[in-house]
Short mmCIF file of N, CA and C in Angstrom, two decimals:
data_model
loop_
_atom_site.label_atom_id
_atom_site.label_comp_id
_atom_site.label_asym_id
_atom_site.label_seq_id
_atom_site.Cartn_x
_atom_site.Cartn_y
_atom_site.Cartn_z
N UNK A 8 7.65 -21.11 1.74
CA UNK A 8 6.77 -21.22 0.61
C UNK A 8 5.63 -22.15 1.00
N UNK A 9 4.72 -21.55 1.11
CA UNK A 9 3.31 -22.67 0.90
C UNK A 9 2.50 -23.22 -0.38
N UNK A 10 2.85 -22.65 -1.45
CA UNK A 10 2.14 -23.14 -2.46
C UNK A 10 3.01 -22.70 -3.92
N UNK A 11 2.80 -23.35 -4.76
CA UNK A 11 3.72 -22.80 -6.47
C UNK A 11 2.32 -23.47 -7.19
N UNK A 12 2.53 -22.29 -8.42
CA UNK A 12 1.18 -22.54 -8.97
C UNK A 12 2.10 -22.21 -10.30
N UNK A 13 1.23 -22.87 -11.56
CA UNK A 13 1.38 -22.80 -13.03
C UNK A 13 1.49 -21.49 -13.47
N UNK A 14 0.52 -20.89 -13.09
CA UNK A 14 0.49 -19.39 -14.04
C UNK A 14 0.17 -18.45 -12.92
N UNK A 15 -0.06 -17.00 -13.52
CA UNK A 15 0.13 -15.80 -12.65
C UNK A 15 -1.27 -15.71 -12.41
N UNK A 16 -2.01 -15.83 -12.66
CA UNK A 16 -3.60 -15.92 -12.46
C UNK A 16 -4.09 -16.80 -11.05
N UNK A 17 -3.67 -18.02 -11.09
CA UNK A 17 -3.44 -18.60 -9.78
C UNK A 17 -3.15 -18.39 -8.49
N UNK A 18 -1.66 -17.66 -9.07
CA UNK A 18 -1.09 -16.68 -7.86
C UNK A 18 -2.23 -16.09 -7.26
N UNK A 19 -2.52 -14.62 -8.29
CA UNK A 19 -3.81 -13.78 -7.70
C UNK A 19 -4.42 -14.29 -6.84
N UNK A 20 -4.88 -15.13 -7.59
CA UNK A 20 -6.41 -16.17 -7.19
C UNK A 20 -5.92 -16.28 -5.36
N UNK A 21 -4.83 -16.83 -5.58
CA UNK A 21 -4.50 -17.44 -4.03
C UNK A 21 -4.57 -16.48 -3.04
N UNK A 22 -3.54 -14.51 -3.41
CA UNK A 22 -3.95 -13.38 -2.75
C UNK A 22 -5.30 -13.22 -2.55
N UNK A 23 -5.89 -13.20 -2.95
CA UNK A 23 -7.57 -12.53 -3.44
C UNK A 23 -8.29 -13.39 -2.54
N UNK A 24 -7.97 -14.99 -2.11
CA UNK A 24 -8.72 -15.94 -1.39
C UNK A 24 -8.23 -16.07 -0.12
N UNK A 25 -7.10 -15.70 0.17
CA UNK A 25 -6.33 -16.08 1.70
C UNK A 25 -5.47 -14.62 2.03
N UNK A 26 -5.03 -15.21 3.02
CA UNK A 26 -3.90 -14.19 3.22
C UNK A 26 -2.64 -13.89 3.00
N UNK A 27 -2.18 -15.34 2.22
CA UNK A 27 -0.97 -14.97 1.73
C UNK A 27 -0.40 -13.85 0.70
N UNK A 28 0.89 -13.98 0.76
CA UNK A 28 2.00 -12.76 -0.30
C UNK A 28 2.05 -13.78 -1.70
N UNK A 29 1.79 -13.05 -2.80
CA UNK A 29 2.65 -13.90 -3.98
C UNK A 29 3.89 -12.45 -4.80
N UNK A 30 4.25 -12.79 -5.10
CA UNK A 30 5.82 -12.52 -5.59
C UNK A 30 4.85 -12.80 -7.04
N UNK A 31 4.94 -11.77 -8.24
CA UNK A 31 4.20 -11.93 -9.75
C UNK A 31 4.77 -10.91 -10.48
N UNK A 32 4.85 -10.69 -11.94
CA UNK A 32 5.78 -9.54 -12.51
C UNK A 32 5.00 -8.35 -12.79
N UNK A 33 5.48 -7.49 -11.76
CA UNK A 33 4.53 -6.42 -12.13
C UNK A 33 4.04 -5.97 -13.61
N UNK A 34 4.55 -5.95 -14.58
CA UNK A 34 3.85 -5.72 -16.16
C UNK A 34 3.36 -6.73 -16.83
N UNK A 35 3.16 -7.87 -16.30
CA UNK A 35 1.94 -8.55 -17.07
C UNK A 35 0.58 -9.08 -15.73
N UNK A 36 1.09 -8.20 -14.97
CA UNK A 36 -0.32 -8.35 -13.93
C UNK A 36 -0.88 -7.01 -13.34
N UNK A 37 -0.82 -6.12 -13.96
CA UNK A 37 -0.99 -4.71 -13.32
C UNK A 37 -2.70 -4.99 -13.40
N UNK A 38 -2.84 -4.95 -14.35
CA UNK A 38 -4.26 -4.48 -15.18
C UNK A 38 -5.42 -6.05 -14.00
N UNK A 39 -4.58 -6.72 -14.33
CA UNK A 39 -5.44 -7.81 -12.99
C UNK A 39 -5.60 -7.65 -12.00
N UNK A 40 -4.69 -7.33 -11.26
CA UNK A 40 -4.16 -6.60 -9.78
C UNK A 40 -5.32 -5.80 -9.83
N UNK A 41 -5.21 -4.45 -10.55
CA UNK A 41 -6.15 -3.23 -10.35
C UNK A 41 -7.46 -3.91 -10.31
N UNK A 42 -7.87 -4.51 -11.29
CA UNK A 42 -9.67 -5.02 -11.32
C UNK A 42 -10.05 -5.69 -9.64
N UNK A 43 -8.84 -6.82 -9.85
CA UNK A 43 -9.59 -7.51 -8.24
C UNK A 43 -9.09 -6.74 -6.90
N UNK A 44 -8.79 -5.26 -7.32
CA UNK A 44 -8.41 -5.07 -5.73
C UNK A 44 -7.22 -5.22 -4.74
N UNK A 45 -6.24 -6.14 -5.16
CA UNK A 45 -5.25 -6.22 -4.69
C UNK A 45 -4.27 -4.58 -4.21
N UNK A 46 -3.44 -5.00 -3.64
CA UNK A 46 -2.84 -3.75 -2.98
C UNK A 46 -1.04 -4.43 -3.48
N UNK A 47 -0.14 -3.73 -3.83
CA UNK A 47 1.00 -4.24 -4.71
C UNK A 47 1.90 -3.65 -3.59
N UNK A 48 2.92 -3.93 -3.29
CA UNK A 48 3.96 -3.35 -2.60
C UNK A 48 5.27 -4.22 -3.52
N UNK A 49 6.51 -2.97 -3.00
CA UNK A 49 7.60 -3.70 -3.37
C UNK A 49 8.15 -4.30 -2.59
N UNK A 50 9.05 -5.29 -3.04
CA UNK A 50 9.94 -6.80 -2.37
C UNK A 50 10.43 -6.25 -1.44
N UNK A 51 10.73 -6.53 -0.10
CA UNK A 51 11.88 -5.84 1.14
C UNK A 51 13.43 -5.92 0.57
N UNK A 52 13.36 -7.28 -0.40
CA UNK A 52 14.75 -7.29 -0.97
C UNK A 52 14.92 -7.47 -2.32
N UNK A 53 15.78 -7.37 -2.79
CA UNK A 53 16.16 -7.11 -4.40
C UNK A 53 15.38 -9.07 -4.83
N UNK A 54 15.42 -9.16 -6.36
CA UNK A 54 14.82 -10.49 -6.47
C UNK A 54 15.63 -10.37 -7.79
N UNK A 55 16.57 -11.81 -7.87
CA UNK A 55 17.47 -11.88 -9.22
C UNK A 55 16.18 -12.03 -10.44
N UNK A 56 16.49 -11.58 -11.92
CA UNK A 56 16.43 -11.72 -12.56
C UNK A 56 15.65 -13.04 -13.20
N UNK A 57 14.43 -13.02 -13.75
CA UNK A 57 14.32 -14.56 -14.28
C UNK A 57 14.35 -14.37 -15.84
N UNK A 58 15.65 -15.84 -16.07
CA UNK A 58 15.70 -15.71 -17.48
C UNK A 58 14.35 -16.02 -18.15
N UNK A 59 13.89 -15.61 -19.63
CA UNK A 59 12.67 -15.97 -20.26
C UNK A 59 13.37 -16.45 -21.54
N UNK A 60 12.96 -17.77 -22.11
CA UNK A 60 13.20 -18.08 -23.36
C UNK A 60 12.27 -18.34 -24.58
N UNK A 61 12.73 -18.36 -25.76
CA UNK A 61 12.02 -18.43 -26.70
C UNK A 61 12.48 -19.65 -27.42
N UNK A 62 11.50 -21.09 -27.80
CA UNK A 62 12.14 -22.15 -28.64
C UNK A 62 11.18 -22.44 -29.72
N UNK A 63 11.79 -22.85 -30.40
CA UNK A 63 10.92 -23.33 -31.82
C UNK A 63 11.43 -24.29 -32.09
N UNK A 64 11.03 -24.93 -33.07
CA UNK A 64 11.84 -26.49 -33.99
C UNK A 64 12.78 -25.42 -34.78
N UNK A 65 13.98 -26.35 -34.66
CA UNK A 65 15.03 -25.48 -36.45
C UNK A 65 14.56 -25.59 -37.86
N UNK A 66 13.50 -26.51 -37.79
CA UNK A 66 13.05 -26.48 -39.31
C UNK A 66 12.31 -24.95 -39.49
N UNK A 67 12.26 -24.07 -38.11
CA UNK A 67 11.73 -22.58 -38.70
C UNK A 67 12.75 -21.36 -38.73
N UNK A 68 14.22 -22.48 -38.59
CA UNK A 68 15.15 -21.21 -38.48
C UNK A 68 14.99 -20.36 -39.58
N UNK A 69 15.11 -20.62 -40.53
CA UNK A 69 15.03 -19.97 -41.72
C UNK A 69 13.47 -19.48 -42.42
N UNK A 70 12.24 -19.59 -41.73
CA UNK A 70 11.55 -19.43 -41.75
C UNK A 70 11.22 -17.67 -42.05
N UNK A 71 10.63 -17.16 -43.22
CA UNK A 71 10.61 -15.38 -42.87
C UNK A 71 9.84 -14.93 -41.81
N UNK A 72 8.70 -15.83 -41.79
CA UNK A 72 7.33 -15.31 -41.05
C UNK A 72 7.43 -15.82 -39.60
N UNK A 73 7.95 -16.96 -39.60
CA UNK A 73 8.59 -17.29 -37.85
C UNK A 73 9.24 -16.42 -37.28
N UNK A 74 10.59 -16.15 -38.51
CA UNK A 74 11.59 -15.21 -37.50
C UNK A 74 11.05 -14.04 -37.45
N UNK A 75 10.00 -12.97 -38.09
CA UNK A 75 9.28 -12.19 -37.73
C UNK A 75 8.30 -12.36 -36.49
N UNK A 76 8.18 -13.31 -36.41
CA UNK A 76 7.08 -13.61 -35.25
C UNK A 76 8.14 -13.91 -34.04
N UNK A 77 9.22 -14.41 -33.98
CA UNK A 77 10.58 -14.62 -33.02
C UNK A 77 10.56 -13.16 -32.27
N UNK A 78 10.83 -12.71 -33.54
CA UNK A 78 11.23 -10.78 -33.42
C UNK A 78 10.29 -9.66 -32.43
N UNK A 79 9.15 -10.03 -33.34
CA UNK A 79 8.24 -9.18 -32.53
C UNK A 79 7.88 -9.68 -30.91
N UNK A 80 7.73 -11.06 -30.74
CA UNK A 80 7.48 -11.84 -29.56
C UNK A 80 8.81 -11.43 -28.36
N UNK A 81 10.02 -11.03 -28.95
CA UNK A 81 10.82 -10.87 -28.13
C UNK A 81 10.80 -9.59 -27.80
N UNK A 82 10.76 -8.88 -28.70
CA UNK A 82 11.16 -7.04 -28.73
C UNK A 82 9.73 -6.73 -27.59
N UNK A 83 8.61 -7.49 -27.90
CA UNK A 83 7.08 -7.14 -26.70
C UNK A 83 7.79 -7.27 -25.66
N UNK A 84 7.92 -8.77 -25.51
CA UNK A 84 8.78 -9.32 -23.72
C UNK A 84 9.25 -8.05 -23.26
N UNK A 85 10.98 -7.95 -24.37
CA UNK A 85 11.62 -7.15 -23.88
C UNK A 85 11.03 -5.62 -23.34
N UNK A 86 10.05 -5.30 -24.12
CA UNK A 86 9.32 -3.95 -23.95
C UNK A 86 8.61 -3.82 -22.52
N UNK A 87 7.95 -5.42 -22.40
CA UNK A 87 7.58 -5.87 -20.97
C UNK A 87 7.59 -5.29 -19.49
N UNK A 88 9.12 -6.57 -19.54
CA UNK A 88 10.02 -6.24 -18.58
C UNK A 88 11.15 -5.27 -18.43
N UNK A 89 11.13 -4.07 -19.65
CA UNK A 89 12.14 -3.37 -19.47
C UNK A 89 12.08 -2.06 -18.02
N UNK A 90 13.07 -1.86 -17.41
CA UNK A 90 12.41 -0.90 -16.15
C UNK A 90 11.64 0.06 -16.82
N UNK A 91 11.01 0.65 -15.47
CA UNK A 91 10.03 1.80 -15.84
C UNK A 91 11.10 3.18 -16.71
N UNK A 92 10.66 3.56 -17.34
CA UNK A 92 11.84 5.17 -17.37
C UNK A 92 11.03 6.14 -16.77
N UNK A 93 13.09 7.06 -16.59
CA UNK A 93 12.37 7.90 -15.39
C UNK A 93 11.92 9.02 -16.33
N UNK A 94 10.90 9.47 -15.58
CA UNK A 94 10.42 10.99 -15.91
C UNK A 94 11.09 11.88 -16.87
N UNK A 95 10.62 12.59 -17.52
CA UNK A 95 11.97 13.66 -18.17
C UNK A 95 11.47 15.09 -17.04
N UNK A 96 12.61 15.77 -17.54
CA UNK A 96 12.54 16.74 -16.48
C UNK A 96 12.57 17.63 -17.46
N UNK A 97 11.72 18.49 -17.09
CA UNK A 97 11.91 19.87 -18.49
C UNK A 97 12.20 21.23 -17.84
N UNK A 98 13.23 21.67 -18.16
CA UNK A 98 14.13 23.08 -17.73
C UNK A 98 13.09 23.88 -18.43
N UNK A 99 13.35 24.86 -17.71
CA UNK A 99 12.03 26.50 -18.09
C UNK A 99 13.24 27.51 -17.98
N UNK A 100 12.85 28.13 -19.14
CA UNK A 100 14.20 29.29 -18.95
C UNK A 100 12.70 30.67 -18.45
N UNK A 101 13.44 31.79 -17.81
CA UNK A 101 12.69 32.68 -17.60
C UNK A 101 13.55 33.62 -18.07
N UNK A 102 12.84 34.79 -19.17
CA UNK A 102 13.84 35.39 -19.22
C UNK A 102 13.36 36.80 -19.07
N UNK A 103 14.19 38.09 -18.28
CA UNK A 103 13.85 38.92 -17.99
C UNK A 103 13.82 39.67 -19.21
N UNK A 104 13.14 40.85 -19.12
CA UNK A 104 13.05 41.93 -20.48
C UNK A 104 12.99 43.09 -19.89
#
């Protein structure tokens, strides 16, 4: 490792200026990637999981409009990072006459 930076923007920044590799999550950097040019490949090896959390004070547990905002903030993430899905495949019947 030569460098750890705060945010994913940095990272870039560092590809885009040198020659190094950064390791970044592909669905919240696609759309960056594409503008500056970068070239994306996948990892040579698998890369565990990073947990993501969500905290608030408890004075909003009970909150309606927090835990709506909890809700939606998680269900995005989750929408995020969920894998790509695969393709559907659509069967063609042919039928003779």
């Amino acid at each position: 490792m030569v460098a750890a930076g705060p945010t994913t923007a940095f990272a870039l920044q560092l590809a885009l200026d040198t020659d190094l590799v950064v390791t970044v999550p592909d669905a919240v950097t696609r759309t960056a990637r594409d503008r500056l040019g970068l070239v994306t490949l996948q990892p040579p090896l698998a890369l565990p999981d990073v947990p993501l959390y969500l905290l608030w004070h408890r004075r909003y547990d009970e909150d309606r409009a927090h835990t709506w905002l909890r809700e939606t903030a998680a269900g995005t993430v989750r929408a995020l990072f969920a894998p790509p899905a695969l393709p559907q495949q659509h069967c063609s019947r042919s039928t003779a006459e």
